[in-house]
Short mmCIF file of C-alpha atoms and ligand atoms in Angstrom, two decimals:
data_model
loop_
_atom_site.label_atom_id
_atom_site.label_comp_id
_atom_site.label_asym_id
_atom_site.label_seq_id
_atom_site.Cartn_x
_atom_site.Cartn_y
_atom_site.Cartn_z
CA UNK A 1 8.51 3.22 -30.31
CA UNK A 2 5.03 4.04 -31.63
CA UNK A 3 3.34 7.41 -31.20
CA UNK A 4 1.06 5.88 -28.60
CA UNK A 5 3.89 4.65 -26.40
CA UNK A 6 4.84 6.97 -23.57
CA UNK A 7 7.51 4.89 -21.88
CA UNK A 8 9.18 1.60 -22.69
CA UNK A 9 11.32 -0.30 -20.23
CA UNK A 10 13.28 -3.08 -21.88
CA UNK A 11 15.00 -5.47 -19.47
CA UNK A 12 15.91 -2.57 -17.19
CA UNK A 13 18.16 -3.30 -14.22
CA UNK A 14 19.69 -1.24 -11.44
CA UNK A 15 22.55 -2.39 -9.27
CA UNK A 16 23.66 -0.22 -6.36
CA UNK A 17 27.29 -0.66 -5.43
CA UNK A 18 27.49 -1.32 -1.71
CA UNK A 19 29.77 0.70 0.55
CA UNK A 20 32.84 -1.15 1.77
CA UNK A 21 32.87 -1.80 5.52
CA UNK A 22 36.06 -1.23 7.55
CA UNK A 23 36.84 -4.94 7.42
CA UNK A 24 36.22 -5.14 3.69
CA UNK A 25 38.49 -2.14 3.17
CA UNK A 26 41.21 -3.61 5.39
CA UNK A 27 41.18 -6.83 3.37
CA UNK A 28 40.78 -5.07 0.04
CA UNK A 29 37.46 -6.83 -0.60
CA UNK A 30 34.78 -5.43 -2.80
CA UNK A 31 31.55 -4.65 -0.98
CA UNK A 32 28.44 -6.70 -1.66
CA UNK A 33 26.46 -4.94 -4.36
CA UNK A 34 22.73 -4.96 -4.49
CA UNK A 35 20.57 -5.71 -7.48
CA UNK A 36 17.60 -3.46 -6.69
CA UNK A 37 15.86 -3.97 -10.04
CA UNK A 38 16.37 -6.90 -12.37
CA UNK A 39 15.36 -7.05 -16.04
CA UNK A 40 12.06 -5.25 -15.73
CA UNK A 41 10.14 -4.75 -18.98
CA UNK A 42 6.85 -2.99 -19.62
CA UNK A 43 5.32 -0.39 -21.90
CA UNK A 44 3.03 2.43 -20.89
CA UNK A 45 0.62 3.60 -23.57
CA UNK A 46 -0.93 7.02 -23.96
CA UNK A 47 -3.91 7.59 -21.68
CA UNK A 48 -3.45 4.59 -19.41
CA UNK A 49 -2.68 4.37 -15.72
CA UNK A 50 -0.14 1.66 -15.14
CA UNK A 51 0.14 0.54 -11.53
CA UNK A 52 3.10 -1.10 -9.83
CA UNK A 53 2.61 -2.85 -6.52
CA UNK A 54 4.98 -4.68 -4.19
CA UNK A 55 6.31 -4.84 -0.65
CA UNK A 56 8.68 -2.34 0.89
CA UNK A 57 12.17 -2.53 -0.56
CA UNK A 58 11.19 -4.41 -3.74
CA UNK A 59 12.54 -1.62 -5.95
CA UNK A 60 9.48 0.55 -6.62
CA UNK A 61 11.13 3.92 -6.01
CA UNK A 62 14.17 2.83 -8.01
CA UNK A 63 11.91 2.02 -10.97
CA UNK A 64 10.06 5.34 -10.53
CA UNK A 65 13.30 7.33 -10.55
CA UNK A 66 14.59 5.53 -13.61
CA UNK A 67 11.24 6.07 -15.37
CA UNK A 68 11.51 9.78 -14.57
CA UNK A 69 15.07 9.94 -15.86
CA UNK A 70 16.45 10.85 -12.42
CA UNK A 71 18.50 7.68 -12.13
CA UNK A 72 20.41 5.83 -14.84
CA UNK A 73 19.83 2.09 -15.21
CA UNK A 74 22.85 -0.19 -15.02
CA UNK A 75 21.34 -2.55 -17.59
CA UNK A 76 18.68 -2.57 -20.31
CA UNK A 77 17.13 0.39 -22.08
CA UNK A 78 14.50 3.00 -21.41
CA UNK A 79 12.62 4.51 -24.34
CA UNK A 80 10.94 7.82 -23.72
CA UNK A 81 8.48 9.68 -25.93
CA UNK A 82 10.23 12.98 -26.57
CA UNK A 83 6.92 14.74 -27.24
CA UNK A 84 5.72 14.05 -23.69
CA UNK A 85 6.49 16.14 -20.64
CA UNK A 86 6.71 14.25 -17.37
CA UNK A 87 6.32 15.26 -13.74
CA UNK A 88 6.86 13.21 -10.63
CA UNK A 89 5.10 13.14 -7.27
CA UNK A 90 7.33 11.72 -4.57
CA UNK A 91 6.73 9.30 -1.73
CA UNK A 92 7.58 11.58 1.18
CA UNK A 93 5.70 14.88 1.39
CA UNK A 94 8.03 16.07 4.15
CA UNK A 95 11.26 15.92 2.18
CA UNK A 96 10.00 16.58 -1.34
CA UNK A 97 9.26 20.30 -0.84
CA UNK A 98 12.11 22.77 -0.38
CA UNK A 99 11.59 24.13 3.18
CA UNK A 100 13.20 27.48 2.29
CA UNK A 101 10.82 28.28 -0.55
CA UNK A 102 7.38 29.77 -0.25
CA UNK A 103 4.60 27.57 -1.60
CA UNK A 104 3.93 29.95 -4.50
CA UNK A 105 7.54 29.65 -5.67
CA UNK A 106 7.47 25.88 -5.31
CA UNK A 107 4.34 25.68 -7.46
CA UNK A 108 5.64 28.26 -9.96
CA UNK A 109 8.97 26.52 -10.44
CA UNK A 110 7.98 24.16 -13.31
CA UNK A 111 6.15 27.04 -15.03
CA UNK A 112 9.34 29.10 -14.94
CA UNK A 113 11.63 26.21 -15.87
CA UNK A 114 9.58 25.25 -18.92
CA UNK A 115 8.52 28.87 -19.67
CA UNK A 116 4.92 27.75 -19.84
CA UNK A 117 3.26 31.12 -19.14
CA UNK A 118 4.20 34.76 -19.60
CA UNK A 119 5.71 36.22 -16.42
CA UNK A 120 2.73 38.37 -15.55
CA UNK A 121 0.36 35.39 -15.78
CA UNK A 122 2.27 33.19 -13.32
CA UNK A 123 0.72 34.53 -10.09
CA UNK A 124 -2.77 34.00 -11.43
CA UNK A 125 -1.92 30.48 -12.61
CA UNK A 126 -0.45 29.55 -9.20
CA UNK A 127 -3.56 30.85 -7.43
CA UNK A 128 -5.74 28.80 -9.76
CA UNK A 129 -3.71 25.63 -9.14
CA UNK A 130 -3.83 26.10 -5.37
CA UNK A 131 -7.61 26.42 -5.59
CA UNK A 132 -7.83 23.32 -7.78
CA UNK A 133 -6.05 21.19 -5.19
CA UNK A 134 -8.24 22.48 -2.38
CA UNK A 135 -5.91 25.11 -0.91
CA UNK A 136 -6.34 28.86 -0.98
CA UNK A 137 -4.28 31.36 -2.98
CA UNK A 138 -3.23 32.93 0.36
CA UNK A 139 -1.47 29.66 1.21
CA UNK A 140 1.06 30.57 -1.47
CA UNK A 141 2.76 33.02 0.90
CA UNK A 142 3.47 30.33 3.51
CA UNK A 143 6.36 27.89 3.82
CA UNK A 144 5.90 24.08 3.65
CA UNK A 145 6.33 23.70 7.45
CA UNK A 146 2.94 25.34 7.92
CA UNK A 147 1.18 22.38 6.31
CA UNK A 148 0.16 18.83 7.26
CA UNK A 149 1.23 15.79 5.23
CA UNK A 150 -2.01 15.75 3.24
CA UNK A 151 -1.76 19.48 2.48
CA UNK A 152 1.85 19.06 1.42
CA UNK A 153 0.82 16.32 -0.99
CA UNK A 154 -1.74 18.78 -2.39
CA UNK A 155 1.11 21.25 -2.92
CA UNK A 156 3.13 18.51 -4.66
CA UNK A 157 0.17 17.80 -6.93
CA UNK A 158 -0.23 21.52 -7.72
CA UNK A 159 3.48 21.70 -8.54
CA UNK A 160 3.24 18.65 -10.81
CA UNK A 161 0.18 20.02 -12.62
CA UNK A 162 1.90 23.38 -12.99
CA UNK A 163 4.35 21.62 -15.30
CA UNK A 164 1.43 20.73 -17.62
CA UNK A 165 2.53 17.11 -17.78
CA UNK A 166 1.38 14.52 -20.27
CA UNK A 167 2.86 11.83 -18.09
CA UNK A 168 2.73 11.70 -14.30
CA UNK A 169 4.88 9.40 -12.19
CA UNK A 170 3.48 8.94 -8.70
CA UNK A 171 5.61 7.13 -6.14
CA UNK A 172 3.40 6.17 -3.19
CA UNK A 173 1.66 9.55 -3.21
CA UNK A 174 -0.57 8.66 -0.26
CA UNK A 175 1.32 6.12 1.83
CA UNK A 176 2.53 8.71 4.34
CA UNK A 177 -1.03 9.93 4.93
CA UNK A 178 -3.90 8.95 7.22
CA UNK A 179 -6.54 6.77 5.63
CA UNK A 180 -9.16 9.53 5.46
CA UNK A 181 -6.69 12.00 3.96
CA UNK A 182 -5.53 9.31 1.56
CA UNK A 183 -9.07 8.96 0.22
CA UNK A 184 -9.29 12.72 -0.42
CA UNK A 185 -5.99 12.80 -2.27
CA UNK A 186 -6.89 9.75 -4.36
CA UNK A 187 -10.19 11.42 -5.30
CA UNK A 188 -8.34 14.55 -6.29
CA UNK A 189 -5.89 12.58 -8.42
CA UNK A 190 -8.66 10.60 -10.08
CA UNK A 191 -10.41 13.84 -10.97
CA UNK A 192 -7.30 15.25 -12.65
CA UNK A 193 -6.57 11.91 -14.29
CA UNK A 194 -9.96 11.95 -16.01
CA UNK A 195 -10.10 15.67 -16.73
CA UNK A 196 -6.60 16.03 -18.17
CA UNK A 197 -6.36 12.57 -19.81
CA UNK A 198 -3.05 12.03 -18.08
CA UNK A 199 -0.94 9.00 -18.66
CA UNK A 200 0.42 7.77 -15.32
CA UNK A 201 2.72 5.36 -13.60
CA UNK A 202 1.15 4.87 -10.17
CA UNK A 203 3.28 3.11 -7.57
CA UNK A 204 2.15 1.81 -4.19
CA UNK A 205 2.49 -1.08 -1.76
CA UNK A 206 -1.26 -0.94 -1.24
CA UNK A 207 -3.31 -3.31 -3.38
CA UNK A 208 -6.76 -1.70 -2.86
CA UNK A 209 -5.25 1.68 -3.78
CA UNK A 210 -3.72 0.39 -7.00
CA UNK A 211 -6.99 -1.37 -7.85
CA UNK A 212 -8.80 1.93 -7.55
CA UNK A 213 -6.29 3.89 -9.60
CA UNK A 214 -4.80 1.66 -12.30
CA UNK A 215 -5.93 0.16 -15.60
CA UNK A 216 -3.12 -2.37 -15.59
CA UNK A 217 -1.04 -3.68 -12.72
CA UNK A 218 2.52 -4.94 -12.55
CA UNK A 219 3.43 -6.93 -9.44
CA UNK A 220 7.03 -6.53 -8.27
CA UNK A 221 8.89 -8.87 -5.95
CA UNK A 222 12.53 -8.43 -4.94
CA UNK A 223 13.33 -6.26 -7.94
CA UNK A 224 11.56 -8.45 -10.49
CA UNK A 225 8.30 -7.99 -12.32
CA UNK A 226 6.52 -11.26 -11.56
CA UNK A 227 3.12 -10.58 -13.12
CA UNK A 228 1.50 -8.03 -15.41
CA UNK A 229 -2.19 -7.96 -16.35
CA UNK A 230 -5.26 -5.71 -16.56
CA UNK A 231 -6.44 -4.65 -13.10
CA UNK A 232 -9.58 -6.73 -12.74
CA UNK A 233 -7.87 -9.75 -14.30
CA UNK A 234 -5.16 -9.55 -11.64
CA UNK A 235 -7.83 -9.71 -8.95
CA UNK A 236 -10.04 -12.38 -10.53
CA UNK A 237 -7.43 -14.56 -12.20
CA UNK A 238 -4.04 -14.09 -10.55
CA UNK A 239 -1.45 -16.37 -12.16
CA UNK A 240 1.53 -15.84 -9.88
CA UNK A 241 1.46 -17.31 -6.34
CA UNK A 242 2.81 -14.02 -4.95
CA UNK A 243 -0.06 -12.07 -6.51
CA UNK A 244 -2.53 -14.54 -5.00
CA UNK A 245 -1.00 -14.19 -1.53
CA UNK A 246 -1.01 -10.39 -1.78
CA UNK A 247 -4.69 -10.40 -2.74
CA UNK A 248 -5.61 -12.74 0.10
CA UNK A 249 -3.73 -10.53 2.57
CA UNK A 250 -4.97 -7.17 1.25
CA UNK A 251 -6.94 -5.07 3.72
CA UNK A 252 -9.92 -3.01 2.59
CA UNK A 253 -9.23 0.43 1.23
CA UNK A 254 -10.24 2.07 4.51
CA UNK A 255 -8.65 -0.47 6.85
CA UNK A 256 -6.27 0.83 9.47
CA UNK A 257 -3.85 -2.08 9.14
CA UNK A 258 -1.43 -0.82 6.55
CA UNK A 259 1.30 -3.38 6.96
CA UNK A 260 4.09 -3.22 4.44
CA UNK A 261 4.81 -6.94 4.81
CA UNK A 262 1.43 -8.48 4.35
CA UNK A 263 2.35 -12.05 3.55
CA UNK A 264 3.95 -14.76 5.68
CA UNK A 265 7.71 -15.26 5.71
CA UNK A 266 10.54 -12.78 5.53
CA UNK A 267 11.68 -10.91 2.48
CA UNK A 268 15.06 -12.42 1.54
CA UNK A 269 18.17 -10.24 1.80
CA UNK A 270 18.18 -8.36 -1.53
CA UNK A 271 21.99 -8.49 -1.64
CA UNK A 272 21.79 -12.28 -1.49
CA UNK A 273 18.62 -13.32 -3.33
CA UNK A 274 17.49 -16.96 -3.62
CA UNK A 275 18.73 -18.98 -6.61
CA UNK A 276 16.28 -19.72 -9.40
CA UNK A 277 12.92 -18.09 -8.76
CA UNK A 278 13.30 -15.21 -6.29
CA UNK A 279 9.90 -15.97 -4.76
CA UNK A 280 10.53 -19.67 -4.07
CA UNK A 281 11.44 -19.25 -0.39
CA UNK A 282 7.90 -18.00 0.33
CA UNK A 283 6.02 -19.90 -2.36
CA UNK A 284 3.63 -22.67 -1.31
CA UNK A 285 4.17 -24.47 -4.64
CA UNK A 286 7.96 -24.29 -4.93
CA UNK A 287 9.93 -27.41 -5.90
CA UNK A 288 13.47 -28.29 -7.08
CA UNK A 289 13.02 -26.73 -10.49
CA UNK A 290 12.23 -23.38 -8.86
CA UNK A 291 15.53 -23.49 -6.95
CA UNK A 292 17.51 -24.46 -10.05
CA UNK A 293 16.06 -22.33 -12.87
CA UNK A 294 15.07 -18.71 -13.01
CA UNK A 295 11.68 -18.50 -14.74
CA UNK A 296 11.29 -16.29 -17.81
CA UNK A 297 8.58 -13.64 -18.03
CA UNK A 298 6.08 -15.61 -20.15
CA UNK A 299 3.05 -14.41 -22.01
CA UNK A 300 -0.10 -16.19 -20.85
CA UNK A 301 -3.77 -15.69 -21.66
CA UNK A 302 -4.23 -13.05 -18.96
CA UNK A 303 -0.97 -11.12 -19.42
CA UNK A 304 2.57 -11.96 -18.41
CA UNK A 305 3.88 -14.04 -15.56
CA UNK A 306 7.30 -15.04 -14.28
CA UNK A 307 6.62 -18.54 -12.93
CA UNK A 308 7.50 -22.01 -14.23
CA UNK A 309 3.99 -23.21 -13.77
CA UNK A 310 0.87 -21.81 -15.32
CA UNK A 311 -1.22 -21.91 -12.21
CA UNK A 312 -4.71 -20.65 -12.76
CA UNK A 313 -5.08 -19.63 -9.15
CA UNK A 314 -8.67 -18.46 -9.45
CA UNK A 315 -9.67 -22.05 -10.23
CA UNK A 316 -7.41 -23.45 -7.58
CA UNK A 317 -9.02 -21.17 -5.01
CA UNK A 318 -12.51 -22.17 -6.15
CA UNK A 319 -11.74 -25.91 -6.03
N1 ATP B 401 21.02 4.73 -3.05
C1 ATP B 401 20.98 3.43 -2.70
N2 ATP B 401 22.12 2.74 -2.43
C2 ATP B 401 22.09 1.44 -2.08
N3 ATP B 401 20.96 0.71 -1.98
C3 ATP B 401 19.80 1.34 -2.22
C4 ATP B 401 19.73 2.73 -2.59
N4 ATP B 401 18.43 3.08 -2.78
C5 ATP B 401 17.71 1.96 -2.54
N5 ATP B 401 18.52 0.91 -2.20
C6 ATP B 401 18.11 -0.46 -1.92
O1 ATP B 401 17.49 -0.96 -3.09
C7 ATP B 401 16.34 -1.75 -2.77
C8 ATP B 401 15.11 -1.12 -3.43
O2 ATP B 401 14.86 0.16 -2.85
P1 ATP B 401 13.62 1.07 -3.28
O3 ATP B 401 13.69 2.31 -2.48
O4 ATP B 401 13.60 1.17 -4.76
O5 ATP B 401 12.40 0.15 -2.82
P2 ATP B 401 10.86 0.54 -2.58
O6 ATP B 401 10.07 -0.61 -3.15
O7 ATP B 401 10.59 1.88 -3.11
O8 ATP B 401 10.73 0.52 -1.01
P3 ATP B 401 9.73 1.37 -0.05
O9 ATP B 401 8.41 0.65 -0.12
O10 ATP B 401 10.37 1.24 1.28
O11 ATP B 401 9.66 2.75 -0.57
C9 ATP B 401 16.28 -1.79 -1.26
O12 ATP B 401 16.90 -2.96 -0.84
C10 ATP B 401 17.04 -0.57 -0.83
O13 ATP B 401 17.63 -0.75 0.43
MG1 MG B 402 9.84 3.61 -2.29
#
């Protein structure tokens, strides 16, 4: 791991063991497990915002929790830069804040845990953070229930910044919010990103959002990383058919249609994924080879792609 690497995932997998049903128990059968994440590899370098995008259930939160060290992988390795402090912002602003704590204690918690400030300076620091995220220091005396979803996400951001992170992991930080509130929170995050030179892993199902936020994008489908490339390259020269379909289906940033299943066809059952290429059941180009062989993640001119065919889909679309 070089000094500039913040996080390295090397063929990381996560299998959840299913719970046995009554019938399975009665017959002594093992429950169907679920491979939520399969051999995902990528490296995040200092100062960059790496985005991950994919449909609901594809394994994004599982990857986020493993990246944050909250969940152990069942396969592969995770390399972490010990000199970096990480903080995570969670998907659901309604369950991520302890309802029994006042906001000022929630925000102060990472400061206390990491002993970042002398005791007498904590109140002042909390007030400053609340102001920075657009709340008032008086809000510190209230409980989370007093706030809307957008305000709660501001509290989560203040709490994360209180930990003085070098590395921020954001799991769908705006997907529970209205479109107009989402724009405010994204602006706020972009401001901090630039000001504090934060390295981030930014996760979302929303393609326009990840385009706005990330320098590089990884596209995830059914637990697999199917494409990885710089942000504008992904949009102008997608190499994986799934990426192309996502781009064609993506609404504008301010659109009200925020469907989690933007492309035709159903997501296969993750406990019983297709043979060969996991995307083949929805792929317009799939053939027998795709059913028989699982493609490797290959390096191509634009980045990396997990597809048997090097389809330059920008040219195909233009033709
Ligand atoms: N604790 C768990 N036990 C068993 N299965 C789980 C568990 N957590 C997640 N899963 C399953 O693993 C798969 C990936 O879930 P995950 O929450 O990582 O997806 P996601 O991309 O974050 O989805 P969403 O967009 O809905 O947040 C899903 O099929 C989910 O049902
Ligand atoms: Mg999730």
